[in-house]
mmCIF file of C-alpha atoms in Angstrom:
data_model
loop_
_atom_site.group_PDB
_atom_site.id
_atom_site.type_symbol
_atom_site.label_atom_id
_atom_site.label_comp_id
_atom_site.label_asym_id
_atom_site.label_seq_id
_atom_site.Cartn_x
_atom_site.Cartn_y
_atom_site.Cartn_z
ATOM 1 C CA UNK A 1077 -12.213 29.708 -12.010
ATOM 2 C CA UNK A 1078 -10.609 29.833 -8.556
ATOM 3 C CA UNK A 1079 -13.151 32.407 -7.366
ATOM 4 C CA UNK A 1080 -16.065 30.302 -8.618
ATOM 5 C CA UNK A 1081 -14.583 27.155 -7.064
ATOM 6 C CA UNK A 1082 -14.123 28.998 -3.760
ATOM 7 C CA UNK A 1083 -17.703 30.257 -3.795
ATOM 8 C CA UNK A 1084 -18.967 26.740 -4.525
ATOM 9 C CA UNK A 1085 -16.519 24.951 -2.226
ATOM 10 C CA UNK A 1086 -19.321 22.963 -0.595
ATOM 11 C CA UNK A 1087 -19.882 21.311 -3.995
ATOM 12 C CA UNK A 1088 -16.369 21.431 -5.482
ATOM 13 C CA UNK A 1089 -14.587 19.759 -2.545
ATOM 14 C CA UNK A 1090 -16.964 16.744 -2.400
ATOM 15 C CA UNK A 1091 -16.590 16.382 -6.188
ATOM 16 C CA UNK A 1092 -12.798 16.281 -5.912
ATOM 17 C CA UNK A 1093 -12.937 13.892 -2.954
ATOM 18 C CA UNK A 1094 -15.354 11.665 -4.885
ATOM 19 C CA UNK A 1095 -13.027 11.652 -7.897
ATOM 20 C CA UNK A 1096 -10.085 10.502 -5.757
ATOM 21 C CA UNK A 1097 -12.243 7.933 -3.953
ATOM 22 C CA UNK A 1098 -13.524 6.651 -7.297
ATOM 23 C CA UNK A 1099 -9.952 6.287 -8.530
ATOM 24 C CA UNK A 1100 -9.233 4.148 -5.476
ATOM 25 C CA UNK A 1101 -12.404 2.027 -5.661
ATOM 26 C CA UNK A 1102 -12.821 1.659 -9.433
ATOM 27 C CA UNK A 1103 -10.462 -1.339 -9.779
ATOM 28 C CA UNK A 1104 -12.522 -3.210 -7.155
ATOM 29 C CA UNK A 1105 -15.761 -2.458 -9.010
ATOM 30 C CA UNK A 1106 -14.198 -3.514 -12.310
ATOM 31 C CA UNK A 1107 -13.013 -6.785 -10.756
ATOM 32 C CA UNK A 1108 -16.521 -7.542 -9.447
ATOM 33 C CA UNK A 1109 -17.968 -6.882 -12.896
ATOM 34 C CA UNK A 1110 -15.417 -9.211 -14.507
ATOM 35 C CA UNK A 1111 -16.412 -11.859 -11.951
ATOM 36 C CA UNK A 1112 -19.977 -11.748 -13.326
ATOM 37 C CA UNK A 1113 -21.661 -9.360 -10.857
ATOM 38 C CA UNK A 1114 -24.116 -6.907 -12.502
ATOM 39 C CA UNK A 1115 -22.903 -3.312 -12.771
ATOM 40 C CA UNK A 1116 -25.412 -1.928 -10.255
ATOM 41 C CA UNK A 1117 -24.710 -4.670 -7.713
ATOM 42 C CA UNK A 1118 -20.942 -4.245 -8.066
ATOM 43 C CA UNK A 1119 -21.286 -0.500 -7.509
ATOM 44 C CA UNK A 1120 -23.486 -0.945 -4.446
ATOM 45 C CA UNK A 1121 -21.124 -3.505 -2.919
ATOM 46 C CA UNK A 1122 -18.129 -1.212 -3.437
ATOM 47 C CA UNK A 1123 -19.822 1.897 -2.044
ATOM 48 C CA UNK A 1124 -21.275 0.084 0.972
ATOM 49 C CA UNK A 1125 -17.879 -1.442 1.766
ATOM 50 C CA UNK A 1126 -16.284 2.030 1.595
ATOM 51 C CA UNK A 1127 -18.993 3.516 3.857
ATOM 52 C CA UNK A 1128 -18.544 0.741 6.436
ATOM 53 C CA UNK A 1129 -14.766 1.217 6.488
ATOM 54 C CA UNK A 1130 -14.955 5.022 6.760
ATOM 55 C CA UNK A 1131 -17.656 4.898 9.461
ATOM 56 C CA UNK A 1132 -15.725 2.291 11.431
ATOM 57 C CA UNK A 1133 -12.518 4.318 11.320
ATOM 58 C CA UNK A 1134 -14.327 7.514 12.368
ATOM 59 C CA UNK A 1135 -16.119 5.855 15.294
ATOM 60 C CA UNK A 1136 -12.932 4.114 16.424
ATOM 61 C CA UNK A 1137 -10.927 7.356 16.317
ATOM 62 C CA UNK A 1138 -13.598 9.300 18.236
ATOM 63 C CA UNK A 1139 -13.883 6.601 20.907
ATOM 64 C CA UNK A 1140 -10.112 6.353 21.370
ATOM 65 C CA UNK A 1141 -9.724 10.137 21.676
ATOM 66 C CA UNK A 1142 -12.426 10.192 24.358
ATOM 67 C CA UNK A 1143 -10.901 7.226 26.195
ATOM 68 C CA UNK A 1144 -7.217 8.218 25.965
ATOM 69 C CA UNK A 1145 -7.496 11.945 26.664
ATOM 70 C CA UNK A 1146 -7.585 11.553 30.483
ATOM 71 C CA UNK A 1147 -4.509 9.310 30.248
ATOM 72 C CA UNK A 1148 -2.797 11.950 28.110
ATOM 73 C CA UNK A 1149 -3.474 14.611 30.739
ATOM 74 C CA UNK A 1150 -2.233 12.367 33.568
ATOM 75 C CA UNK A 1151 0.997 11.415 31.811
ATOM 76 C CA UNK A 1152 1.707 14.997 30.743
ATOM 77 C CA UNK A 1153 1.289 16.098 34.369
ATOM 78 C CA UNK A 1154 3.661 13.352 35.503
ATOM 79 C CA UNK A 1155 6.266 14.244 32.878
ATOM 80 C CA UNK A 1156 5.940 17.935 33.680
ATOM 81 C CA UNK A 1157 6.577 17.234 37.397
ATOM 82 C CA UNK A 1158 9.705 15.224 36.504
ATOM 83 C CA UNK A 1159 11.015 17.968 34.224
ATOM 84 C CA UNK A 1160 10.216 20.569 36.868
ATOM 85 C CA UNK A 1161 12.153 18.640 39.516
ATOM 86 C CA UNK A 1162 15.133 18.154 37.183
ATOM 87 C CA UNK A 1163 15.325 21.805 36.133
ATOM 88 C CA UNK A 1164 14.950 23.075 39.697
ATOM 89 C CA UNK A 1165 18.004 21.078 40.821
ATOM 90 C CA UNK A 1166 21.635 21.111 39.757
ATOM 91 C CA UNK A 1167 23.002 22.243 37.391
ATOM 92 C CA UNK A 1168 20.063 24.391 36.167
ATOM 93 C CA UNK A 1169 18.603 25.800 39.421
ATOM 94 C CA UNK A 1170 15.699 27.402 37.544
ATOM 95 C CA UNK A 1171 13.053 29.375 39.362
ATOM 96 C CA UNK A 1172 10.469 26.904 40.685
ATOM 97 C CA UNK A 1173 7.727 29.576 40.631
ATOM 98 C CA UNK A 1174 8.181 30.146 36.896
ATOM 99 C CA UNK A 1175 8.285 26.416 36.240
ATOM 100 C CA UNK A 1176 5.066 26.050 38.208
ATOM 101 C CA UNK A 1177 3.484 28.687 35.967
ATOM 102 C CA UNK A 1178 4.571 26.799 32.842
ATOM 103 C CA UNK A 1179 3.146 23.610 34.305
ATOM 104 C CA UNK A 1180 -0.185 25.290 35.094
ATOM 105 C CA UNK A 1181 -0.310 26.687 31.536
ATOM 106 C CA UNK A 1182 0.163 23.202 30.061
ATOM 107 C CA UNK A 1183 -2.573 21.698 32.242
ATOM 108 C CA UNK A 1184 -4.910 24.597 31.442
ATOM 109 C CA UNK A 1185 -4.205 24.174 27.704
ATOM 110 C CA UNK A 1186 -5.107 20.474 27.802
ATOM 111 C CA UNK A 1187 -8.266 21.062 29.819
ATOM 112 C CA UNK A 1188 -9.335 23.911 27.552
ATOM 113 C CA UNK A 1189 -8.868 21.847 24.400
ATOM 114 C CA UNK A 1190 -10.704 18.905 25.886
ATOM 115 C CA UNK A 1191 -13.701 21.193 26.385
ATOM 116 C CA UNK A 1192 -13.259 22.548 22.873
ATOM 117 C CA UNK A 1193 -13.266 19.048 21.375
ATOM 118 C CA UNK A 1194 -16.317 18.036 23.392
ATOM 119 C CA UNK A 1195 -18.121 21.241 22.413
ATOM 120 C CA UNK A 1196 -17.327 20.757 18.751
ATOM 121 C CA UNK A 1197 -18.652 17.197 18.774
ATOM 122 C CA UNK A 1198 -21.872 18.128 20.580
ATOM 123 C CA UNK A 1199 -22.605 21.597 19.163
ATOM 124 C CA UNK A 1200 -20.617 21.707 15.951
ATOM 125 C CA UNK A 1201 -23.410 23.663 14.321
ATOM 126 C CA UNK A 1202 -22.616 24.902 10.850
ATOM 127 C CA UNK A 1203 -19.252 23.104 10.569
ATOM 128 C CA UNK A 1204 -20.712 19.689 11.388
ATOM 129 C CA UNK A 1205 -23.664 20.314 9.069
ATOM 130 C CA UNK A 1206 -21.338 21.257 6.198
ATOM 131 C CA UNK A 1207 -19.162 18.198 6.811
ATOM 132 C CA UNK A 1208 -22.182 15.883 6.801
ATOM 133 C CA UNK A 1209 -23.568 17.543 3.668
ATOM 134 C CA UNK A 1210 -20.223 17.231 1.901
ATOM 135 C CA UNK A 1211 -19.864 13.605 2.986
ATOM 136 C CA UNK A 1212 -23.320 12.649 1.697
ATOM 137 C CA UNK A 1213 -22.686 14.485 -1.576
ATOM 138 C CA UNK A 1214 -19.308 12.766 -1.963
ATOM 139 C CA UNK A 1215 -20.913 9.322 -1.519
ATOM 140 C CA UNK A 1216 -23.602 10.050 -4.115
ATOM 141 C CA UNK A 1217 -21.085 11.376 -6.647
ATOM 142 C CA UNK A 1218 -18.798 8.389 -6.051
ATOM 143 C CA UNK A 1219 -21.700 6.005 -6.631
ATOM 144 C CA UNK A 1220 -22.612 7.491 -9.995
ATOM 145 C CA UNK A 1221 -18.993 7.839 -11.118
ATOM 146 C CA UNK A 1222 -18.425 4.163 -10.375
ATOM 147 C CA UNK A 1223 -21.649 3.130 -12.090
ATOM 148 C CA UNK A 1224 -21.787 5.485 -15.088
ATOM 149 C CA UNK A 1225 -18.330 7.047 -15.278
ATOM 150 C CA UNK A 1226 -17.681 6.023 -18.882
ATOM 151 C CA UNK A 1227 -21.110 7.242 -20.023
ATOM 152 C CA UNK A 1228 -20.652 10.568 -18.224
ATOM 153 C CA UNK A 1229 -17.253 11.052 -19.878
ATOM 154 C CA UNK A 1230 -18.654 10.179 -23.300
ATOM 155 C CA UNK A 1231 -21.440 12.731 -22.800
ATOM 156 C CA UNK A 1232 -18.951 15.435 -21.820
ATOM 157 C CA UNK A 1233 -16.894 15.116 -25.010
ATOM 158 C CA UNK A 1234 -19.616 14.198 -27.527
ATOM 159 C CA UNK A 1235 -20.078 17.830 -28.646
ATOM 160 C CA UNK A 1236 -16.487 18.126 -29.912
ATOM 161 C CA UNK A 1237 -15.397 17.644 -33.510
ATOM 162 C CA UNK A 1238 -14.244 14.073 -34.279
ATOM 163 C CA UNK A 1239 -10.513 14.895 -34.190
ATOM 164 C CA UNK A 1240 -10.779 16.944 -30.995
ATOM 165 C CA UNK A 1241 -13.048 14.316 -29.445
ATOM 166 C CA UNK A 1242 -10.440 11.644 -30.108
ATOM 167 C CA UNK A 1243 -7.715 13.820 -28.554
ATOM 168 C CA UNK A 1244 -9.871 14.545 -25.511
ATOM 169 C CA UNK A 1245 -10.770 10.866 -25.151
ATOM 170 C CA UNK A 1246 -7.115 9.802 -25.285
ATOM 171 C CA UNK A 1247 -6.139 12.571 -22.860
ATOM 172 C CA UNK A 1248 -8.890 11.618 -20.431
ATOM 173 C CA UNK A 1249 -7.898 7.951 -20.519
ATOM 174 C CA UNK A 1250 -4.228 8.771 -19.875
ATOM 175 C CA UNK A 1251 -5.099 11.180 -17.060
ATOM 176 C CA UNK A 1252 -7.427 8.657 -15.433
ATOM 177 C CA UNK A 1253 -4.833 5.874 -15.552
ATOM 178 C CA UNK A 1254 -2.263 8.205 -13.952
ATOM 179 C CA UNK A 1255 -4.761 9.237 -11.258
ATOM 180 C CA UNK A 1256 -5.791 5.657 -10.445
ATOM 181 C CA UNK A 1257 -2.201 4.470 -10.172
ATOM 182 C CA UNK A 1258 -1.189 7.512 -8.115
ATOM 183 C CA UNK A 1259 -4.021 7.041 -5.619
ATOM 184 C CA UNK A 1260 -3.390 3.301 -5.309
ATOM 185 C CA UNK A 1261 0.368 3.791 -4.918
ATOM 186 C CA UNK A 1262 -0.009 6.598 -2.390
ATOM 187 C CA UNK A 1263 -2.527 4.548 -0.402
ATOM 188 C CA UNK A 1264 -0.034 1.670 -0.222
ATOM 189 C CA UNK A 1265 2.739 4.024 0.937
ATOM 190 C CA UNK A 1266 0.398 5.630 3.502
ATOM 191 C CA UNK A 1267 -0.560 2.206 4.870
ATOM 192 C CA UNK A 1268 3.124 1.252 5.267
ATOM 193 C CA UNK A 1269 3.744 4.572 7.051
ATOM 194 C CA UNK A 1270 0.844 3.928 9.427
ATOM 195 C CA UNK A 1271 1.948 0.355 10.207
ATOM 196 C CA UNK A 1272 5.572 1.232 10.999
ATOM 197 C CA UNK A 1273 4.812 4.390 12.988
ATOM 198 C CA UNK A 1274 1.878 2.728 14.738
ATOM 199 C CA UNK A 1275 4.071 -0.188 15.798
ATOM 200 C CA UNK A 1276 6.663 2.238 17.206
ATOM 201 C CA UNK A 1277 3.985 4.206 19.100
ATOM 202 C CA UNK A 1278 2.506 0.974 20.492
ATOM 203 C CA UNK A 1279 5.882 -0.297 21.699
ATOM 204 C CA UNK A 1280 6.571 3.056 23.371
ATOM 205 C CA UNK A 1281 3.127 3.032 25.027
ATOM 206 C CA UNK A 1282 2.086 6.441 23.682
ATOM 207 C CA UNK A 1283 -1.577 7.415 24.297
ATOM 208 C CA UNK A 1284 -3.903 8.448 21.455
ATOM 209 C CA UNK A 1285 -2.448 5.555 19.445
ATOM 210 C CA UNK A 1286 -5.328 5.041 16.999
ATOM 211 C CA UNK A 1287 -5.914 8.758 16.237
ATOM 212 C CA UNK A 1288 -2.172 9.249 15.625
ATOM 213 C CA UNK A 1289 -2.048 6.238 13.275
ATOM 214 C CA UNK A 1290 -5.016 7.606 11.308
ATOM 215 C CA UNK A 1291 -3.358 11.046 11.209
ATOM 216 C CA UNK A 1292 -0.124 9.544 9.839
ATOM 217 C CA UNK A 1293 -2.086 7.625 7.192
ATOM 218 C CA UNK A 1294 -4.017 10.708 6.029
ATOM 219 C CA UNK A 1295 -0.934 12.961 6.185
ATOM 220 C CA UNK A 1296 0.925 10.686 3.759
ATOM 221 C CA UNK A 1297 -1.415 11.905 1.010
ATOM 222 C CA UNK A 1298 0.209 15.355 1.242
ATOM 223 C CA UNK A 1299 3.717 14.771 -0.182
ATOM 224 C CA UNK A 1300 6.754 16.107 1.693
ATOM 225 C CA UNK A 1301 4.768 18.282 4.105
ATOM 226 C CA UNK A 1302 2.077 16.018 5.533
ATOM 227 C CA UNK A 1303 4.323 13.449 7.169
ATOM 228 C CA UNK A 1304 6.432 16.231 8.723
ATOM 229 C CA UNK A 1305 3.376 17.735 10.418
ATOM 230 C CA UNK A 1306 2.048 14.356 11.584
ATOM 231 C CA UNK A 1307 5.512 13.321 12.786
ATOM 232 C CA UNK A 1308 5.998 16.550 14.726
ATOM 233 C CA UNK A 1309 2.647 16.083 16.485
ATOM 234 C CA UNK A 1310 3.374 12.433 17.323
ATOM 235 C CA UNK A 1311 6.826 13.324 18.678
ATOM 236 C CA UNK A 1312 5.324 16.172 20.720
ATOM 237 C CA UNK A 1313 2.735 13.822 22.277
ATOM 238 C CA UNK A 1314 5.483 11.276 22.979
ATOM 239 C CA UNK A 1315 7.710 13.945 24.538
ATOM 240 C CA UNK A 1316 4.903 15.148 26.793
ATOM 241 C CA UNK A 1317 3.856 11.676 27.952
ATOM 242 C CA UNK A 1318 6.925 9.417 27.808
ATOM 243 C CA UNK A 1319 9.861 11.802 28.070
ATOM 244 C CA UNK A 1320 12.696 12.857 25.806
ATOM 245 C CA UNK A 1321 14.255 9.395 25.395
ATOM 246 C CA UNK A 1322 11.057 7.975 23.877
ATOM 247 C CA UNK A 1323 10.708 11.094 21.728
ATOM 248 C CA UNK A 1324 14.252 10.662 20.387
ATOM 249 C CA UNK A 1325 13.540 6.988 19.628
ATOM 250 C CA UNK A 1326 10.388 7.936 17.730
ATOM 251 C CA UNK A 1327 12.312 10.637 15.859
ATOM 252 C CA UNK A 1328 14.838 7.995 14.807
ATOM 253 C CA UNK A 1329 12.015 5.741 13.611
ATOM 254 C CA UNK A 1330 10.575 8.591 11.569
ATOM 255 C CA UNK A 1331 13.964 9.380 10.010
ATOM 256 C CA UNK A 1332 14.602 5.717 9.146
ATOM 257 C CA UNK A 1333 11.119 5.249 7.754
ATOM 258 C CA UNK A 1334 11.460 8.467 5.748
ATOM 259 C CA UNK A 1335 14.703 7.176 4.186
ATOM 260 C CA UNK A 1336 13.005 3.896 3.274
ATOM 261 C CA UNK A 1337 10.137 5.816 1.703
ATOM 262 C CA UNK A 1338 12.377 8.222 -0.219
ATOM 263 C CA UNK A 1339 14.786 5.612 -1.610
ATOM 264 C CA UNK A 1340 12.530 2.571 -1.951
ATOM 265 C CA UNK A 1341 8.784 3.107 -1.640
ATOM 266 C CA UNK A 1342 8.318 6.369 -3.538
ATOM 267 C CA UNK A 1343 10.593 5.419 -6.493
ATOM 268 C CA UNK A 1344 9.077 1.945 -6.828
ATOM 269 C CA UNK A 1345 5.426 2.677 -6.069
ATOM 270 C CA UNK A 1346 4.745 6.322 -6.952
ATOM 271 C CA UNK A 1347 7.862 7.614 -8.705
ATOM 272 C CA UNK A 1348 7.211 5.720 -11.929
ATOM 273 C CA UNK A 1349 3.786 7.310 -12.172
ATOM 274 C CA UNK A 1350 4.438 10.906 -11.084
ATOM 275 C CA UNK A 1351 7.532 11.925 -13.002
ATOM 276 C CA UNK A 1352 7.812 15.353 -11.411
ATOM 277 C CA UNK A 1353 10.949 17.051 -10.123
ATOM 278 C CA UNK A 1354 10.947 17.662 -6.330
ATOM 279 C CA UNK A 1355 11.005 21.420 -6.977
ATOM 280 C CA UNK A 1356 7.914 21.069 -9.166
ATOM 281 C CA UNK A 1357 6.184 19.098 -6.393
ATOM 282 C CA UNK A 1358 7.015 21.792 -3.827
ATOM 283 C CA UNK A 1359 5.707 24.573 -6.101
ATOM 284 C CA UNK A 1360 2.559 22.607 -6.941
ATOM 285 C CA UNK A 1361 1.937 21.957 -3.238
ATOM 286 C CA UNK A 1362 2.420 25.654 -2.465
ATOM 287 C CA UNK A 1363 -0.046 26.721 -5.159
ATOM 288 C CA UNK A 1364 -2.590 24.112 -4.086
ATOM 289 C CA UNK A 1365 -2.256 25.122 -0.437
ATOM 290 C CA UNK A 1366 -2.670 28.817 -1.211
ATOM 291 C CA UNK A 1367 -5.681 28.253 -3.435
ATOM 292 C CA UNK A 1368 -7.586 25.702 -1.354
ATOM 293 C CA UNK A 1369 -5.729 25.025 1.890
ATOM 294 C CA UNK A 1370 -5.225 21.411 2.975
ATOM 295 C CA UNK A 1371 -7.639 20.100 0.329
ATOM 296 C CA UNK A 1372 -5.664 21.919 -2.370
ATOM 297 C CA UNK A 1373 -2.384 20.453 -1.125
ATOM 298 C CA UNK A 1374 -3.851 16.940 -1.210
ATOM 299 C CA UNK A 1375 -5.083 17.159 -4.808
ATOM 300 C CA UNK A 1376 -2.220 19.272 -6.187
ATOM 301 C CA UNK A 1377 0.206 16.467 -7.041
ATOM 302 C CA UNK A 1378 -2.320 14.005 -8.554
ATOM 303 C CA UNK A 1379 -3.781 16.872 -10.592
ATOM 304 C CA UNK A 1380 -0.303 17.769 -11.863
ATOM 305 C CA UNK A 1381 0.353 14.116 -12.737
ATOM 306 C CA UNK A 1382 -2.928 13.840 -14.628
ATOM 307 C CA UNK A 1383 -2.203 17.019 -16.575
ATOM 308 C CA UNK A 1384 1.315 15.827 -17.448
ATOM 309 C CA UNK A 1385 -0.049 12.667 -19.061
ATOM 310 C CA UNK A 1386 -3.070 14.333 -20.678
ATOM 311 C CA UNK A 1387 -1.272 17.306 -22.207
ATOM 312 C CA UNK A 1388 0.589 15.485 -25.049
ATOM 313 C CA UNK A 1389 -2.682 13.905 -26.196
ATOM 314 C CA UNK A 1390 -4.452 17.275 -26.174
ATOM 315 C CA UNK A 1391 -1.673 18.817 -28.272
ATOM 316 C CA UNK A 1392 -1.829 15.971 -30.713
ATOM 317 C CA UNK A 1393 1.868 15.256 -30.174
ATOM 318 C CA UNK A 1394 3.242 11.715 -29.756
ATOM 319 C CA UNK A 1395 2.211 10.772 -26.212
ATOM 320 C CA UNK A 1396 4.709 9.913 -23.539
ATOM 321 C CA UNK A 1397 4.846 6.379 -22.206
ATOM 322 C CA UNK A 1398 1.740 5.361 -20.328
ATOM 323 C CA UNK A 1399 2.057 4.939 -16.583
ATOM 324 C CA UNK A 1400 2.802 1.431 -15.341
ATOM 325 C CA UNK A 1401 -0.177 -0.660 -14.375
ATOM 326 C CA UNK A 1402 -2.394 0.342 -17.299
ATOM 327 C CA UNK A 1403 -3.438 -3.217 -17.923
ATOM 328 C CA UNK A 1404 -4.635 -3.642 -14.336
ATOM 329 C CA UNK A 1405 -7.123 -0.784 -14.514
#
């Protein structure tokens, strides 16, 4: 199954992304239908709203990277000169020639990656084409899942014997409720992450503010690991542009925000839905990352949560308690 999924990754990944996006958008579509909007109109309104939001975020991030990159280079050069002057004096007395080489390497690295980013945007070739194809496919799949999801599910299980069909139907409903609540809870936690970290970056005057906020938001969907990677990159940018004091302040903000998430947000928002031991989460993330890279790490935990709630129904055993929020779905 893994080999087939890998060979068909251009189809499998958009399907998985569409499933997660549907889990996020389905409550909005259901609310529009309850308000009296026809099913097709409710689906179109939801999908168009999602497209507008995603396109706006992408354009904003690209524009801010293009606008802030020269400022990033300038501030890194300034910080590097200050560090060079400090290390060349007492009590370090480091070789100024070697420091100058390090400085030139940093400037060359930034210039090289600016060209790489510009080249990728203009002549992305196969990568850009695959991304656009996957994005279009994801939107189409999301549309039909929102519009005909129940009919598609009924068609998938209609060939089973009555008893097995009932088990599969109950398992699918439990798994879907767990997935919807997980995606909604994780989105709320990711938004809180982005607001707090974005406010800290804005107060410190760090460049690339909008791209870093978006990175923090997306990274929150990879439990345990994602926020560490995004935090390390944000601290590195802060260190290179604003100095070590600002970097230490941002590190403190990350540590405080991480404690709030671990002891308040995750238990209240996500912990009641994903009843997995931290060791199980780490192992699931490792397997997902090995099998499918970043995409596998993103879907590993929600997939494990869905399986945990579906499995008792498939076995025919008394099901565990349904995840909170069932009535809102």
